[in-house]
Amino acid sequence: MNIQVKVTDHVVRPLEKVFNSIIDPVQITKYFVSNASDQLSEGNKVTWVFKDYNVELNVEVLKVIENEQITFNWEASGIKTRVSISLFSEEKNKTKLVITEDSFETNKEGIAKALQQTQGWTDFICSLKAYLYTGINLRNGKMN
C-alpha cells in the first residue's frame, strides 16, 4: 500500500488565468520557481530551478489538457513521483485546484516525504494566490 498526497483549494480567478500561470515559464517564476527552462507542454522536458534550495529539478511533462489538467513526473522528494494538477471552473471567476502526487511508501521515510510534499503543494497554492491576487511573490527573500 502506498500514500498519495492530495491538496485541494480554490483560487478566486478565472480558470484560464490560473492554468496559464502554472504552465507559463515567466509567470511560474513569480511565485514558485527561480527559473523555468520552458513552458509545461505535453512531451516537454523542463528544468525548474529553486535557488533557495540550491536545487534543479527535471520535469517530464506527460499530459497537458488546456484549462483542465497538467501531469508530470519529477523527483522533488528524492524519488520519482507523478504529479497531477487538475483544474475545475466552479463559477465565472473561481477555479478549484486538485493536486495529487503518487506515490509514497508507507514506511517512516515515505511518510516523511509525503508530508514534505503536502507542505510544498500547500505553499504552491498559497503563493499562487498571493501572486494572482496581489502580484506579491511570497518566495522573495528565500531566493536571493
mmCIF file with all atom_site columns, C-alpha atoms in Angstrom:
data_model
loop_
_atom_site.group_PDB
_atom_site.id
_atom_site.type_symbol
_atom_site.label_atom_id
_atom_site.label_alt_id
_atom_site.label_comp_id
_atom_site.label_asym_id
_atom_site.label_entity_id
_atom_site.label_seq_id
_atom_site.pdbx_PDB_ins_code
_atom_site.Cartn_x
_atom_site.Cartn_y
_atom_site.Cartn_z
_atom_site.occupancy
_atom_site.B_iso_or_equiv
_atom_site.pdbx_formal_charge
_atom_site.auth_seq_id
_atom_site.auth_comp_id
_atom_site.auth_asym_id
_atom_site.auth_atom_id
_atom_site.pdbx_PDB_model_num
ATOM 1   C CA . MET A 1 1   ? 0.000   0.000  0.000   1.00 0.00 ? 1   MET A CA 1
ATOM 2   C CA . ASN A 1 2   ? 1.249   3.476  -0.889  1.00 0.00 ? 2   ASN A CA 1
ATOM 3   C CA . ILE A 1 3   ? 0.356   7.011  0.162   1.00 0.00 ? 3   ILE A CA 1
ATOM 4   C CA . GLN A 1 4   ? -0.973  9.651  -2.203  1.00 0.00 ? 4   GLN A CA 1
ATOM 5   C CA . VAL A 1 5   ? -0.530  13.345 -1.472  1.00 0.00 ? 5   VAL A CA 1
ATOM 6   C CA . LYS A 1 6   ? -3.661  15.351 -2.230  1.00 0.00 ? 6   LYS A CA 1
ATOM 7   C CA . VAL A 1 7   ? -4.090  19.105 -1.790  1.00 0.00 ? 7   VAL A CA 1
ATOM 8   C CA . THR A 1 8   ? -7.277  20.907 -2.812  1.00 0.00 ? 8   THR A CA 1
ATOM 9   C CA . ASP A 1 9   ? -8.113  24.609 -2.732  1.00 0.00 ? 9   ASP A CA 1
ATOM 10  C CA . HIS A 1 10  ? -9.955  27.340 -4.600  1.00 0.00 ? 10  HIS A CA 1
ATOM 11  C CA . VAL A 1 11  ? -8.485  30.334 -6.389  1.00 0.00 ? 11  VAL A CA 1
ATOM 12  C CA . VAL A 1 12  ? -10.797 33.267 -6.995  1.00 0.00 ? 12  VAL A CA 1
ATOM 13  C CA . ARG A 1 13  ? -9.623  33.868 -10.536 1.00 0.00 ? 13  ARG A CA 1
ATOM 14  C CA . PRO A 1 14  ? -10.823 32.615 -13.943 1.00 0.00 ? 14  PRO A CA 1
ATOM 15  C CA . LEU A 1 15  ? -9.766  29.102 -14.939 1.00 0.00 ? 15  LEU A CA 1
ATOM 16  C CA . GLU A 1 16  ? -7.718  30.251 -17.943 1.00 0.00 ? 16  GLU A CA 1
ATOM 17  C CA . LYS A 1 17  ? -5.724  32.703 -15.820 1.00 0.00 ? 17  LYS A CA 1
ATOM 18  C CA . VAL A 1 18  ? -4.898  30.050 -13.207 1.00 0.00 ? 18  VAL A CA 1
ATOM 19  C CA . PHE A 1 19  ? -3.953  27.468 -15.854 1.00 0.00 ? 19  PHE A CA 1
ATOM 20  C CA . ASN A 1 20  ? -1.692  29.903 -17.716 1.00 0.00 ? 20  ASN A CA 1
ATOM 21  C CA . SER A 1 21  ? 0.039   30.990 -14.513 1.00 0.00 ? 21  SER A CA 1
ATOM 22  C CA . ILE A 1 22  ? 1.064   27.362 -13.971 1.00 0.00 ? 22  ILE A CA 1
ATOM 23  C CA . ILE A 1 23  ? 2.246   26.444 -17.484 1.00 0.00 ? 23  ILE A CA 1
ATOM 24  C CA . ASP A 1 24  ? 3.909   29.769 -18.405 1.00 0.00 ? 24  ASP A CA 1
ATOM 25  C CA . PRO A 1 25  ? 7.660   29.779 -17.593 1.00 0.00 ? 25  PRO A CA 1
ATOM 26  C CA . VAL A 1 26  ? 7.652   33.525 -16.856 1.00 0.00 ? 26  VAL A CA 1
ATOM 27  C CA . GLN A 1 27  ? 4.631   33.537 -14.574 1.00 0.00 ? 27  GLN A CA 1
ATOM 28  C CA . ILE A 1 28  ? 5.662   30.471 -12.573 1.00 0.00 ? 28  ILE A CA 1
ATOM 29  C CA . THR A 1 29  ? 8.861   32.327 -11.598 1.00 0.00 ? 29  THR A CA 1
ATOM 30  C CA . LYS A 1 30  ? 6.673   34.974 -9.948  1.00 0.00 ? 30  LYS A CA 1
ATOM 31  C CA . TYR A 1 31  ? 5.568   32.593 -7.192  1.00 0.00 ? 31  TYR A CA 1
ATOM 32  C CA . PHE A 1 32  ? 7.081   29.074 -7.351  1.00 0.00 ? 32  PHE A CA 1
ATOM 33  C CA . VAL A 1 33  ? 10.464  28.574 -9.017  1.00 0.00 ? 33  VAL A CA 1
ATOM 34  C CA . SER A 1 34  ? 13.506  30.782 -9.570  1.00 0.00 ? 34  SER A CA 1
ATOM 35  C CA . ASN A 1 35  ? 13.784  29.750 -13.207 1.00 0.00 ? 35  ASN A CA 1
ATOM 36  C CA . ALA A 1 36  ? 11.857  27.570 -15.652 1.00 0.00 ? 36  ALA A CA 1
ATOM 37  C CA . SER A 1 37  ? 13.543  26.466 -18.872 1.00 0.00 ? 37  SER A CA 1
ATOM 38  C CA . ASP A 1 38  ? 10.341  26.158 -20.906 1.00 0.00 ? 38  ASP A CA 1
ATOM 39  C CA . GLN A 1 39  ? 6.564   26.011 -20.860 1.00 0.00 ? 39  GLN A CA 1
ATOM 40  C CA . LEU A 1 40  ? 4.790   22.993 -19.458 1.00 0.00 ? 40  LEU A CA 1
ATOM 41  C CA . SER A 1 41  ? 3.510   21.345 -22.615 1.00 0.00 ? 41  SER A CA 1
ATOM 42  C CA . GLU A 1 42  ? 2.955   17.702 -23.402 1.00 0.00 ? 42  GLU A CA 1
ATOM 43  C CA . GLY A 1 43  ? 6.193   15.859 -24.167 1.00 0.00 ? 43  GLY A CA 1
ATOM 44  C CA . ASN A 1 44  ? 8.425   18.712 -22.929 1.00 0.00 ? 44  ASN A CA 1
ATOM 45  C CA . LYS A 1 45  ? 11.307  18.177 -20.540 1.00 0.00 ? 45  LYS A CA 1
ATOM 46  C CA . VAL A 1 46  ? 11.546  21.276 -18.394 1.00 0.00 ? 46  VAL A CA 1
ATOM 47  C CA . THR A 1 47  ? 14.124  22.254 -15.793 1.00 0.00 ? 47  THR A CA 1
ATOM 48  C CA . TRP A 1 48  ? 12.905  24.084 -12.720 1.00 0.00 ? 48  TRP A CA 1
ATOM 49  C CA . VAL A 1 49  ? 15.498  25.855 -10.568 1.00 0.00 ? 49  VAL A CA 1
ATOM 50  C CA . PHE A 1 50  ? 14.893  26.544 -6.883  1.00 0.00 ? 50  PHE A CA 1
ATOM 51  C CA . LYS A 1 51  ? 17.744  28.872 -5.877  1.00 0.00 ? 51  LYS A CA 1
ATOM 52  C CA . ASP A 1 52  ? 16.577  28.947 -2.251  1.00 0.00 ? 52  ASP A CA 1
ATOM 53  C CA . TYR A 1 53  ? 17.188  25.207 -2.021  1.00 0.00 ? 53  TYR A CA 1
ATOM 54  C CA . ASN A 1 54  ? 20.118  25.150 -4.471  1.00 0.00 ? 54  ASN A CA 1
ATOM 55  C CA . VAL A 1 55  ? 18.195  22.543 -6.485  1.00 0.00 ? 55  VAL A CA 1
ATOM 56  C CA . GLU A 1 56  ? 17.479  21.929 -10.157 1.00 0.00 ? 56  GLU A CA 1
ATOM 57  C CA . LEU A 1 57  ? 14.655  19.528 -10.950 1.00 0.00 ? 57  LEU A CA 1
ATOM 58  C CA . ASN A 1 58  ? 13.851  17.916 -14.258 1.00 0.00 ? 58  ASN A CA 1
ATOM 59  C CA . VAL A 1 59  ? 10.161  17.848 -15.043 1.00 0.00 ? 59  VAL A CA 1
ATOM 60  C CA . GLU A 1 60  ? 8.956   15.334 -17.619 1.00 0.00 ? 60  GLU A CA 1
ATOM 61  C CA . VAL A 1 61  ? 5.594   16.620 -18.859 1.00 0.00 ? 61  VAL A CA 1
ATOM 62  C CA . LEU A 1 62  ? 3.330   13.676 -19.639 1.00 0.00 ? 62  LEU A CA 1
ATOM 63  C CA . LYS A 1 63  ? -0.008  15.281 -20.349 1.00 0.00 ? 63  LYS A CA 1
ATOM 64  C CA . VAL A 1 64  ? -1.488  18.740 -20.714 1.00 0.00 ? 64  VAL A CA 1
ATOM 65  C CA . ILE A 1 65  ? -5.171  19.301 -21.371 1.00 0.00 ? 65  ILE A CA 1
ATOM 66  C CA . GLU A 1 66  ? -5.744  23.028 -21.752 1.00 0.00 ? 66  GLU A CA 1
ATOM 67  C CA . ASN A 1 67  ? -7.555  24.518 -18.762 1.00 0.00 ? 67  ASN A CA 1
ATOM 68  C CA . GLU A 1 68  ? -8.107  21.044 -17.257 1.00 0.00 ? 68  GLU A CA 1
ATOM 69  C CA . GLN A 1 69  ? -5.012  19.064 -16.328 1.00 0.00 ? 69  GLN A CA 1
ATOM 70  C CA . ILE A 1 70  ? -1.222  19.060 -16.140 1.00 0.00 ? 70  ILE A CA 1
ATOM 71  C CA . THR A 1 71  ? 0.566   15.779 -15.383 1.00 0.00 ? 71  THR A CA 1
ATOM 72  C CA . PHE A 1 72  ? 4.305   15.330 -14.953 1.00 0.00 ? 72  PHE A CA 1
ATOM 73  C CA . ASN A 1 73  ? 6.977   13.166 -13.379 1.00 0.00 ? 73  ASN A CA 1
ATOM 74  C CA . TRP A 1 74  ? 9.734   14.596 -11.210 1.00 0.00 ? 74  TRP A CA 1
ATOM 75  C CA . GLU A 1 75  ? 11.997  13.705 -8.284  1.00 0.00 ? 75  GLU A CA 1
ATOM 76  C CA . ALA A 1 76  ? 11.429  16.602 -5.878  1.00 0.00 ? 76  ALA A CA 1
ATOM 77  C CA . SER A 1 77  ? 11.269  14.274 -2.886  1.00 0.00 ? 77  SER A CA 1
ATOM 78  C CA . GLY A 1 78  ? 14.274  12.214 -3.969  1.00 0.00 ? 78  GLY A CA 1
ATOM 79  C CA . ILE A 1 79  ? 12.128  9.538  -5.598  1.00 0.00 ? 79  ILE A CA 1
ATOM 80  C CA . LYS A 1 80  ? 10.331  9.593  -8.939  1.00 0.00 ? 80  LYS A CA 1
ATOM 81  C CA . THR A 1 81  ? 6.684   10.563 -8.480  1.00 0.00 ? 81  THR A CA 1
ATOM 82  C CA . ARG A 1 82  ? 3.818   11.599 -10.699 1.00 0.00 ? 82  ARG A CA 1
ATOM 83  C CA . VAL A 1 83  ? 2.063   14.911 -10.101 1.00 0.00 ? 83  VAL A CA 1
ATOM 84  C CA . SER A 1 84  ? -1.363  15.723 -11.477 1.00 0.00 ? 84  SER A CA 1
ATOM 85  C CA . ILE A 1 85  ? -2.786  19.228 -11.273 1.00 0.00 ? 85  ILE A CA 1
ATOM 86  C CA . SER A 1 86  ? -6.482  19.253 -12.133 1.00 0.00 ? 86  SER A CA 1
ATOM 87  C CA . LEU A 1 87  ? -8.428  22.468 -12.596 1.00 0.00 ? 87  LEU A CA 1
ATOM 88  C CA . PHE A 1 88  ? -12.196 22.933 -12.475 1.00 0.00 ? 88  PHE A CA 1
ATOM 89  C CA . SER A 1 89  ? -14.238 26.059 -13.135 1.00 0.00 ? 89  SER A CA 1
ATOM 90  C CA . GLU A 1 90  ? -16.766 26.319 -10.333 1.00 0.00 ? 90  GLU A CA 1
ATOM 91  C CA . GLU A 1 91  ? -18.004 29.803 -11.087 1.00 0.00 ? 91  GLU A CA 1
ATOM 92  C CA . LYS A 1 92  ? -17.113 32.516 -13.598 1.00 0.00 ? 92  LYS A CA 1
ATOM 93  C CA . ASN A 1 93  ? -14.129 33.686 -11.562 1.00 0.00 ? 93  ASN A CA 1
ATOM 94  C CA . LYS A 1 94  ? -13.468 30.737 -9.265  1.00 0.00 ? 94  LYS A CA 1
ATOM 95  C CA . THR A 1 95  ? -11.168 27.800 -10.013 1.00 0.00 ? 95  THR A CA 1
ATOM 96  C CA . LYS A 1 96  ? -10.824 24.634 -7.983  1.00 0.00 ? 96  LYS A CA 1
ATOM 97  C CA . LEU A 1 97  ? -7.332  23.117 -7.933  1.00 0.00 ? 97  LEU A CA 1
ATOM 98  C CA . VAL A 1 98  ? -6.726  19.488 -7.021  1.00 0.00 ? 98  VAL A CA 1
ATOM 99  C CA . ILE A 1 99  ? -3.068  18.482 -6.843  1.00 0.00 ? 99  ILE A CA 1
ATOM 100 C CA . THR A 1 100 ? -2.124  14.846 -6.319  1.00 0.00 ? 100 THR A CA 1
ATOM 101 C CA . GLU A 1 101 ? 1.301   13.270 -6.116  1.00 0.00 ? 101 GLU A CA 1
ATOM 102 C CA . ASP A 1 102 ? 1.824   9.492  -6.292  1.00 0.00 ? 102 ASP A CA 1
ATOM 103 C CA . SER A 1 103 ? 3.157   7.571  -4.598  1.00 0.00 ? 103 SER A CA 1
ATOM 104 C CA . PHE A 1 104 ? 4.996   7.251  -1.342  1.00 0.00 ? 104 PHE A CA 1
ATOM 105 C CA . GLU A 1 105 ? 5.706   4.091  0.609   1.00 0.00 ? 105 GLU A CA 1
ATOM 106 C CA . THR A 1 106 ? 4.008   3.508  3.936   1.00 0.00 ? 106 THR A CA 1
ATOM 107 C CA . ASN A 1 107 ? 7.230   3.470  5.928   1.00 0.00 ? 107 ASN A CA 1
ATOM 108 C CA . LYS A 1 108 ? 8.836   6.192  8.037   1.00 0.00 ? 108 LYS A CA 1
ATOM 109 C CA . GLU A 1 109 ? 10.799  7.641  5.104   1.00 0.00 ? 109 GLU A CA 1
ATOM 110 C CA . GLY A 1 110 ? 7.820   7.534  2.717   1.00 0.00 ? 110 GLY A CA 1
ATOM 111 C CA . ILE A 1 111 ? 5.523   9.205  5.231   1.00 0.00 ? 111 ILE A CA 1
ATOM 112 C CA . ALA A 1 112 ? 8.103   11.948 5.855   1.00 0.00 ? 112 ALA A CA 1
ATOM 113 C CA . LYS A 1 113 ? 8.405   12.561 2.105   1.00 0.00 ? 113 LYS A CA 1
ATOM 114 C CA . ALA A 1 114 ? 4.629   12.654 1.676   1.00 0.00 ? 114 ALA A CA 1
ATOM 115 C CA . LEU A 1 115 ? 4.305   15.212 4.476   1.00 0.00 ? 115 LEU A CA 1
ATOM 116 C CA . GLN A 1 116 ? 7.100   17.295 2.920   1.00 0.00 ? 116 GLN A CA 1
ATOM 117 C CA . GLN A 1 117 ? 5.339   17.284 -0.459  1.00 0.00 ? 117 GLN A CA 1
ATOM 118 C CA . THR A 1 118 ? 1.983   18.125 1.145   1.00 0.00 ? 118 THR A CA 1
ATOM 119 C CA . GLN A 1 119 ? 3.618   21.187 2.692   1.00 0.00 ? 119 GLN A CA 1
ATOM 120 C CA . GLY A 1 120 ? 5.211   22.051 -0.656  1.00 0.00 ? 120 GLY A CA 1
ATOM 121 C CA . TRP A 1 121 ? 1.948   21.870 -2.617  1.00 0.00 ? 121 TRP A CA 1
ATOM 122 C CA . THR A 1 122 ? 0.134   23.872 0.064   1.00 0.00 ? 122 THR A CA 1
ATOM 123 C CA . ASP A 1 123 ? 2.852   26.518 -0.246  1.00 0.00 ? 123 ASP A CA 1
ATOM 124 C CA . PHE A 1 124 ? 2.493   26.370 -4.059  1.00 0.00 ? 124 PHE A CA 1
ATOM 125 C CA . ILE A 1 125 ? -1.223  27.186 -3.855  1.00 0.00 ? 125 ILE A CA 1
ATOM 126 C CA . CYS A 1 126 ? -0.765  29.922 -1.225  1.00 0.00 ? 126 CYS A CA 1
ATOM 127 C CA . SER A 1 127 ? 1.991   31.508 -3.290  1.00 0.00 ? 127 SER A CA 1
ATOM 128 C CA . LEU A 1 128 ? -0.075  31.205 -6.490  1.00 0.00 ? 128 LEU A CA 1
ATOM 129 C CA . LYS A 1 129 ? -2.964  33.002 -4.764  1.00 0.00 ? 129 LYS A CA 1
ATOM 130 C CA . ALA A 1 130 ? -0.718  35.787 -3.468  1.00 0.00 ? 130 ALA A CA 1
ATOM 131 C CA . TYR A 1 131 ? 0.691   36.289 -6.972  1.00 0.00 ? 131 TYR A CA 1
ATOM 132 C CA . LEU A 1 132 ? -2.700  36.270 -8.712  1.00 0.00 ? 132 LEU A CA 1
ATOM 133 C CA . TYR A 1 133 ? -4.469  38.402 -6.094  1.00 0.00 ? 133 TYR A CA 1
ATOM 134 C CA . THR A 1 134 ? -1.780  40.990 -5.353  1.00 0.00 ? 134 THR A CA 1
ATOM 135 C CA . GLY A 1 135 ? 1.259   40.424 -7.564  1.00 0.00 ? 135 GLY A CA 1
ATOM 136 C CA . ILE A 1 136 ? 3.329   39.658 -4.468  1.00 0.00 ? 136 ILE A CA 1
ATOM 137 C CA . ASN A 1 137 ? 5.955   36.905 -4.709  1.00 0.00 ? 137 ASN A CA 1
ATOM 138 C CA . LEU A 1 138 ? 5.990   35.143 -1.330  1.00 0.00 ? 138 LEU A CA 1
ATOM 139 C CA . ARG A 1 139 ? 9.260   33.443 -2.257  1.00 0.00 ? 139 ARG A CA 1
ATOM 140 C CA . ASN A 1 140 ? 11.113  36.779 -2.349  1.00 0.00 ? 140 ASN A CA 1
ATOM 141 C CA . GLY A 1 141 ? 13.782  36.757 0.291   1.00 0.00 ? 141 GLY A CA 1
ATOM 142 C CA . LYS A 1 142 ? 14.104  32.980 0.013   1.00 0.00 ? 142 LYS A CA 1
ATOM 143 C CA . MET A 1 143 ? 15.571  33.091 -3.482  1.00 0.00 ? 143 MET A CA 1
ATOM 144 C CA . ASN A 1 144 ? 18.145  35.849 -3.033  1.00 0.00 ? 144 ASN A CA 1
#
